[in-house]
XYZ file of C-alpha atoms in Angstrom:
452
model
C 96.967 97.871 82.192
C 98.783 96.619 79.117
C 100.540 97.899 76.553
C 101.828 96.371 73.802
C 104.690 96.912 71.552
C 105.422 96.149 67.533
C 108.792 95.777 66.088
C 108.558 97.334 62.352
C 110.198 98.512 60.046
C 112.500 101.668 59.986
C 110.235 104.164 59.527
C 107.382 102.934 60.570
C 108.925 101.557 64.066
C 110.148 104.847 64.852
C 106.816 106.416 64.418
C 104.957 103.804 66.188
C 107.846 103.840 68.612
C 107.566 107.396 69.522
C 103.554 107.418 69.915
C 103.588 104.798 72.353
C 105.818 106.628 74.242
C 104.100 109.675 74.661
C 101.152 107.145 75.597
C 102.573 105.688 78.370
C 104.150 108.674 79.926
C 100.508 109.723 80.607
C 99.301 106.461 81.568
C 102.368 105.221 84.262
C 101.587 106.798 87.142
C 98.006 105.434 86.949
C 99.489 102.017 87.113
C 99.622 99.578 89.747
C 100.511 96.549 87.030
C 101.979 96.492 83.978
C 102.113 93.833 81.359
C 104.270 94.596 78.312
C 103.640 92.522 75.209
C 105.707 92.767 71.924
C 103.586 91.692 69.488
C 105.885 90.526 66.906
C 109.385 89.861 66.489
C 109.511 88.421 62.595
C 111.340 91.513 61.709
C 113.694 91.719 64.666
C 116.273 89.281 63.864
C 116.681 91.102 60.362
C 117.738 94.310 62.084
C 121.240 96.153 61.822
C 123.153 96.114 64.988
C 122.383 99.966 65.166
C 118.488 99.698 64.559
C 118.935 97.061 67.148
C 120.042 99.771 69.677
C 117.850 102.451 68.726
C 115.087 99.734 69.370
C 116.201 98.955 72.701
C 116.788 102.498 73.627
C 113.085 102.796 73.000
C 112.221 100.023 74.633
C 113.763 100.525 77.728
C 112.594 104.306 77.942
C 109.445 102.500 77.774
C 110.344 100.828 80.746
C 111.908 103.541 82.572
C 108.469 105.647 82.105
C 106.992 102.718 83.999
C 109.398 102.294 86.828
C 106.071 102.997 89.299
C 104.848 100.097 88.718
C 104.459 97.303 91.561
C 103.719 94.064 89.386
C 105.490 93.699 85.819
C 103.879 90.747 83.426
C 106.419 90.409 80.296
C 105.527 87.971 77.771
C 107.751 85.497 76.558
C 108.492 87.715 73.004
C 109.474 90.812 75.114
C 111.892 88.451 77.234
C 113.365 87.151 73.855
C 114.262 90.449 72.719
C 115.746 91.843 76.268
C 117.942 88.533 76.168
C 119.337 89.526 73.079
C 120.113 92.616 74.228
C 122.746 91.110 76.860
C 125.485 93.305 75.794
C 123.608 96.839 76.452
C 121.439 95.690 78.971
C 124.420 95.197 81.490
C 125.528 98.813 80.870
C 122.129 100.318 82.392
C 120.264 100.854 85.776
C 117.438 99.388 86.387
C 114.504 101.392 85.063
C 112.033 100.086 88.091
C 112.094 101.298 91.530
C 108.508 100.698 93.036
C 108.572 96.569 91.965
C 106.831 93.932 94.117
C 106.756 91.507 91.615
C 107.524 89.988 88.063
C 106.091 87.642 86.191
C 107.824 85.340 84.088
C 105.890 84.366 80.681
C 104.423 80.969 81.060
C 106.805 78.019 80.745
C 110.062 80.243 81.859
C 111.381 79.287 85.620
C 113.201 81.573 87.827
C 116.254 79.847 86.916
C 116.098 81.123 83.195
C 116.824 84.557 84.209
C 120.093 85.646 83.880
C 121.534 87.522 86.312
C 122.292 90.979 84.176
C 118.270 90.381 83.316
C 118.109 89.909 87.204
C 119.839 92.959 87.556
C 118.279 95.340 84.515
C 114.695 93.509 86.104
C 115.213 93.949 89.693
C 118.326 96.284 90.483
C 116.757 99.232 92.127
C 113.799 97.150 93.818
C 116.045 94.419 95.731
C 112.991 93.656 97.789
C 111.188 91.805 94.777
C 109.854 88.589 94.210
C 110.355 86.479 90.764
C 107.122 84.688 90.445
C 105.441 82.347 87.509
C 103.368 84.336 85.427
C 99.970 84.029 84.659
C 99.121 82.369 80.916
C 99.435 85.084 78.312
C 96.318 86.747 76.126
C 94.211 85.884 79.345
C 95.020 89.105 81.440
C 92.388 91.558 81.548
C 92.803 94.556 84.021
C 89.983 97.119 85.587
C 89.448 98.697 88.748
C 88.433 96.245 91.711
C 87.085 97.622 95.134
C 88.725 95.730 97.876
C 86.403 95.867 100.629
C 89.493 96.188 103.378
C 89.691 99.483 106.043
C 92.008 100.832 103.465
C 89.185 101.617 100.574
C 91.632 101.311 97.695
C 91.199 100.458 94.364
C 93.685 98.061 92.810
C 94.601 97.506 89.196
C 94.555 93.286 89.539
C 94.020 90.797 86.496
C 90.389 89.288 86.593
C 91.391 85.224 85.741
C 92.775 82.986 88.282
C 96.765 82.940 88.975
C 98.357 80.096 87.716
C 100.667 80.371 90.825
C 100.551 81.464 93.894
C 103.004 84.644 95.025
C 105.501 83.552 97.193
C 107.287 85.225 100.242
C 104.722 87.842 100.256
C 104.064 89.685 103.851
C 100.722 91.191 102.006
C 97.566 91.006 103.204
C 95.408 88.614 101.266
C 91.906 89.339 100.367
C 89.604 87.217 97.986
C 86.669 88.815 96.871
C 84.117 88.153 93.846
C 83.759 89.997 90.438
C 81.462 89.438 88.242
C 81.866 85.719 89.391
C 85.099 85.654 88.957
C 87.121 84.865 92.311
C 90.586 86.516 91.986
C 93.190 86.943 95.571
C 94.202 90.573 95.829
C 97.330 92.051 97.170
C 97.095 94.620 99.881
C 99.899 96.185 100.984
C 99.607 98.694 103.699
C 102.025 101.026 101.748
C 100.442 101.664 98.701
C 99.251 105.029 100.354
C 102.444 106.379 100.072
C 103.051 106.609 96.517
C 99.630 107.955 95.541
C 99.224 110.799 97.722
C 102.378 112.381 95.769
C 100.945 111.684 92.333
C 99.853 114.124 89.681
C 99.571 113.464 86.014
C 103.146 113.571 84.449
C 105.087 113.877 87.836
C 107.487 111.920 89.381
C 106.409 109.808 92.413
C 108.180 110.580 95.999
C 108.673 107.881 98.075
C 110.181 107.255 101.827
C 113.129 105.659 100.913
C 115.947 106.697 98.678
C 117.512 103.437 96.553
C 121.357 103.910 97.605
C 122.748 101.482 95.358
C 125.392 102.345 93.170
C 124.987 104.341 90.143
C 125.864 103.261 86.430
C 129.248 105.767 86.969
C 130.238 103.540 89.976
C 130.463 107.158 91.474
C 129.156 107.159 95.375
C 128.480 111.349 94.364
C 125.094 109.919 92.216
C 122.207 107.956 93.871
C 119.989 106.074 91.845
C 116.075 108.223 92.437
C 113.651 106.408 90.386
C 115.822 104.504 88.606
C 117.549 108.141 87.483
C 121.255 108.737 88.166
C 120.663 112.038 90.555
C 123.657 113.456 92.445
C 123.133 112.813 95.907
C 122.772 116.073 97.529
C 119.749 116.607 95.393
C 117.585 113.679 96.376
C 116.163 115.379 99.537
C 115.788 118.612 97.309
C 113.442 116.279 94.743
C 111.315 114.704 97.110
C 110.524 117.722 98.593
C 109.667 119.776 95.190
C 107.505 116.363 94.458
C 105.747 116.786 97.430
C 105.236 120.216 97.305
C 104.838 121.366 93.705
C 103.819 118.127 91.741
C 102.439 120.206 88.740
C 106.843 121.284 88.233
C 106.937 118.008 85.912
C 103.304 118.000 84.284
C 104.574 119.029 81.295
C 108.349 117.685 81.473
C 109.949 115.003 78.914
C 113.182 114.357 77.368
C 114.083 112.678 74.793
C 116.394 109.799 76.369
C 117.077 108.383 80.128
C 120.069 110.268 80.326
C 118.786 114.031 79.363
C 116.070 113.247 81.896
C 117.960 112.753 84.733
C 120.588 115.333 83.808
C 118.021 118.339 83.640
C 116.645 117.604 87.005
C 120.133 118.203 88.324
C 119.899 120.908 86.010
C 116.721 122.074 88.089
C 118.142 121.455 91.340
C 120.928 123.139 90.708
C 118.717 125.988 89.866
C 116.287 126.172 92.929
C 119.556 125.197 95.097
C 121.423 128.097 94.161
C 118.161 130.484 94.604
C 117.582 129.161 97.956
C 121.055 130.118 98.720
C 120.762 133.667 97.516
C 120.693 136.312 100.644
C 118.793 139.046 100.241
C 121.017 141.305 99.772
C 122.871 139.769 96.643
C 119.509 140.158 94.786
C 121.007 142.870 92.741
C 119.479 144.233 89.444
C 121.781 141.530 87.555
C 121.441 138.361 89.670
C 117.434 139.163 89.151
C 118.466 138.981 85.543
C 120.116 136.179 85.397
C 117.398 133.970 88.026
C 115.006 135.045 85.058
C 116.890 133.790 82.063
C 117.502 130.569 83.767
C 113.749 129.914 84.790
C 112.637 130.777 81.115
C 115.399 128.087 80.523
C 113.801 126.000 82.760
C 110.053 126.437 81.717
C 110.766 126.054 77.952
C 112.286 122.281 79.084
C 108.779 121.959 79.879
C 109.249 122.436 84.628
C 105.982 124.520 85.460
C 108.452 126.649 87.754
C 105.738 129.440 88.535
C 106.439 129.031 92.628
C 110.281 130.305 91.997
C 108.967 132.602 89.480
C 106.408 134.392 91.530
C 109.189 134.381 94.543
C 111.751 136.059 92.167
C 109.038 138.515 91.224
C 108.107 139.437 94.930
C 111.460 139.888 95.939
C 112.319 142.393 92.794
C 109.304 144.527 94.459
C 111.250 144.569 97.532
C 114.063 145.138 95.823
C 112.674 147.882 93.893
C 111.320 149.212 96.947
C 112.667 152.599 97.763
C 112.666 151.822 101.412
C 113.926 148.808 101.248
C 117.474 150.174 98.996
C 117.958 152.091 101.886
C 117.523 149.903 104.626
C 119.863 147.688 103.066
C 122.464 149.828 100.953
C 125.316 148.790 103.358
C 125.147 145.532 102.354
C 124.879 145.976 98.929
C 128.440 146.056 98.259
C 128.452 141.959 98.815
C 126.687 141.707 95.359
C 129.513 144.251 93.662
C 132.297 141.394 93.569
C 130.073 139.818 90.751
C 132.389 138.957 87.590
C 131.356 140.518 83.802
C 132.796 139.748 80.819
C 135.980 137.787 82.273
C 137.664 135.211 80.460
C 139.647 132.410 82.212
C 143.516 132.200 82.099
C 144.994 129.061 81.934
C 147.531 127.737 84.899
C 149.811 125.341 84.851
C 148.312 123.944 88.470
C 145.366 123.724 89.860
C 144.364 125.530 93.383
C 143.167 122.325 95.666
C 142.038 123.995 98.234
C 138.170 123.860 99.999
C 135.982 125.633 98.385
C 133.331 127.437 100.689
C 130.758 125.114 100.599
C 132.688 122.141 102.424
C 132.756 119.905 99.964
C 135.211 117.649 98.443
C 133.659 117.428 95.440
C 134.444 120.636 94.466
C 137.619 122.081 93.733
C 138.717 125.683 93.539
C 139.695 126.546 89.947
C 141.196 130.000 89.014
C 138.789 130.482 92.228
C 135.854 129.075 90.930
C 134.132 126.062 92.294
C 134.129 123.424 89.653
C 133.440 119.608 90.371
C 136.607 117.574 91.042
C 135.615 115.497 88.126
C 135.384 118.237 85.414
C 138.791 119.826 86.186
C 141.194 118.267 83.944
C 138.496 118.739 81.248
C 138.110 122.326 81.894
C 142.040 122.213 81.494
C 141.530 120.680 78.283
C 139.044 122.584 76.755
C 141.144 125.763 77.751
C 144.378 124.401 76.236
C 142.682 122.440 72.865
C 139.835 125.265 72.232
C 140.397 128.507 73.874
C 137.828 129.990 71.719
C 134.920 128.422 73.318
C 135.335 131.249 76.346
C 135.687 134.300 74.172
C 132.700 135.358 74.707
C 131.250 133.988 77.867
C 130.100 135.957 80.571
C 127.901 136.120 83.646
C 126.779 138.257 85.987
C 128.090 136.606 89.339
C 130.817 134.498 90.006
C 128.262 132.066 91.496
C 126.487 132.008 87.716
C 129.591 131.768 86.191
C 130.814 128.418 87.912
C 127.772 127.057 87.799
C 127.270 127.375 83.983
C 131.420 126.264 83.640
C 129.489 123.163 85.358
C 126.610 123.050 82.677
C 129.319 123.089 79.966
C 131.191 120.674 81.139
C 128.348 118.271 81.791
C 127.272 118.706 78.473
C 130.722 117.834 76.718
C 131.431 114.803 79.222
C 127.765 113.134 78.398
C 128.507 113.922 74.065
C 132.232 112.319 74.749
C 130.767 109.481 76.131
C 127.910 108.716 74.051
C 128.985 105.779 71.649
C 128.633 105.527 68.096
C 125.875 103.525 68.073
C 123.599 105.747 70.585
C 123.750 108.811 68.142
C 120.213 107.944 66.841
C 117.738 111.339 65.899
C 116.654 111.534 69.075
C 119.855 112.310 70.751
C 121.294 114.116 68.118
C 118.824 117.039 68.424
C 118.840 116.560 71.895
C 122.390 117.656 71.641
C 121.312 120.013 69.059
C 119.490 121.887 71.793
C 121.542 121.832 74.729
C 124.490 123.214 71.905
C 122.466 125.818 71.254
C 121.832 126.557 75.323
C 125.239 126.673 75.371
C 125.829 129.543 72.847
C 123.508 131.926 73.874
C 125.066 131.940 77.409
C 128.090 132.892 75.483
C 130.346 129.723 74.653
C 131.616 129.220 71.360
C 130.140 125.949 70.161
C 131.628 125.721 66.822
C 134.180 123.205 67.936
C 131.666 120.758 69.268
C 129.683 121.143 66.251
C 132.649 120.179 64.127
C 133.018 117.141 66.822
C 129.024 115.743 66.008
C 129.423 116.502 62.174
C 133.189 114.255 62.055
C 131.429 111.412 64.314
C 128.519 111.143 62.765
């Protein structure tokens, strides 16, 4: 298939900009090949350094909503604009996971390609072949029957290459359409990817891409070109394979938000799944409520956790079943309500109960190594912002001291330049997530009005 993309001006760009990528995010995971055209750059060069950026923010979310795609065809204008986008383009993951191939424009060598375009192209697909492209406005695409044992259909351009692939280990097949003799790729894995789609949903496949994410921090793999944290990656293949219709609806409004609420979902179903039964209390019920409607309005069709949650309050509500467990009830009576934290001058080191070294014990709370000093921060700077924050379990109330700080690292290290009106009300919302659990957000607000 190909889409094609318009530099314009302010206004207009941003519209057109937004449409097209609603389009795609219907379209990707119908795609075998993608060729990505940007129709005309006149205006380009005239941009600010900012519109620049917002431009290439949209472009590459472009890109990142086609990361299933096995062959990528840029033309030579789309490769003019990602070389001039050198600086930010280094600072990024790879949007493309699933890559077999890309092809250059016409006239551009392997050699042009620089290696942070090598690396933005090819970074999460390492197995991927650089290959001359075929000549541009001459790629048509429709679906070809390959007459193999398989009985796929392939996406494949109907004109002849002007090069043959290289270092493939494919299967080869040549077979006539309309005339037209074109060589097909087969590759005995393409199986695997299609039996997990549905419309909208993220695509599980065998292998998990270990390289190093943007953070340089071994705690996040790179899934689908997303930074995930790596205890979750399992937990995401498995909800893929088993409830594809979670992410029909789903969408964010930037790369970033996108991979930060599915950690914010697996953080969800992880905790629920390590609920016992007997620490489903009237409260914890509650709270597993408020945070799927949290989850659903994101846009996750959660209805498998909700319909669990809703047979295990009829247990719960059961008469028998209070009795036959009311002497274990008293595990769910340590939960924490209306508590504020108390700053210390140290902080407790110790293992926390899960194990894990990525979590340290603060004021006996499990907190991510990486968000203690912050915590300590926030607590000294704006004590405020806990005034009125409570939850009903000590395991809610960690996990949303998590949320919080997640939230305020990502705004502290957004630049200048990336506070475009997507993000802002991105922000907007999760700010607002934030107060109704209970923190006081009036200092972070005060933060986004004085940098912007």
């Amino acid at each position: 298939m190909k889409k094609k993309l318009k530099i314009g001006s302010q206004a207009e760009g941003e519209d057109r900009l937004s449409s097209l990528s609603d389009d795609v995010r219907l379209l990707v995971n119908e795609l075998e090949n993608a060729n990505v055209d940007v129709l005309d750059t006149t205006e380009f060069h005239n941009l600010t350094l900012s519109r620049k950026k917002v431009f290439f923010h949209r472009l590459r979310r472009m890109f990142w909503q086609l990361g299933s795609t096995k062959i990528l065809t840029i033309d030579s204008a789309t490769f003019e604009v990602l070389s001039a986008f050198t600086n930010f383009v280094e600072d990024v993951a790879s949007p493309f996971y699933n890559l077999k191939y890309v092809k250059l424009p016409k006239g551009y060598k392997e050699s042009s390609i620089s290696t942070t375009m090598r690396k933005f192209l090819l970074g999460c697909s390492p197995g991927a072949t650089i290959v001359t492209g075929l000549p541009q406005n001459e790629e048509y695409y429709q679906a070809v029957h390959v007459p193999s044992t398989s009985q796929k259909l392939l996406e494949e351009p109907l004109t002849t290459p002007t090069a043959e692939l290289v270092d493939s280990q494919d299967i080869h097949k040549k077979v006539c359409v309309n005339r037209v003799q074109v060589e097909h790729l087969v590759d005995s894995s393409v199986g695997d990817a299609d039996r997990a789609r549905h419309a909208g949903a993220p695509v599980a496949r065998k292998s998990i891409n270990q390289a190093s994410s943007s953070r340089g921090n071994s705690n996040f793999w790179l899934w689908q070109g997303l930074e995930i944290k790596s205890e979750f990656v399992d937990l995401l293949d498995l909800i893929v394979k088993k409830y594809p219709q979670t992410f029909e609806h789903f969408t964010a409004k930037s790369e970033t938000f996108y991979a930060m609420k599915l950690n914010m979902l697996c953080t969800w179903v992880n905790e629920f799944l390590r609920t016992s039964m007997p620490e489903f209390c009237t409260d914890i019920i509650s709270e597993y409520k408020d945070g799927f409607a949290d989850l659903q309005r994101w846009g996750f069709n959660v209805y498998w956790l909700v319909d669990r949650l809703n047979y295990i309050e009829q247990i719960r509500l059961s008469q028998n079943e209070v009795h036959a467990i009311d002497s274990s009830v008293g595990d769910a009576d340590r939960a924490r309500h209306a508590c504020t934290p108390v700053a210390r001058e140290g902080i407790d080191q110790a293992s926390s109960s899960r194990g894990n070294s990525n979590f340290w014990l603060w004021q006996g709370l499990e907190i991510k190594s990486e968000f203690v000093g912050l915590l300590d921060l926030i607590m000294k700077k704006y004590p405020e912002t806990f005034e009125h924050f409570k939850a009903k379990s000590e395991a809610f109330y960690a996990m949303k001291l998590n949320v919080l700080c997640t939230w305020v690292d990502d705004f502290l290290r957004t630049s200048m330049p990336e506070f475009f009106t997507d993000i802002i009300s991105e922000y907007k919302d999760g700010f607002a997530d934030l107060q109704r659990w209970g923190f006081n957000r009036t200092v972070v607000q005060l933060i986004l009005v004085k940098v912007l």
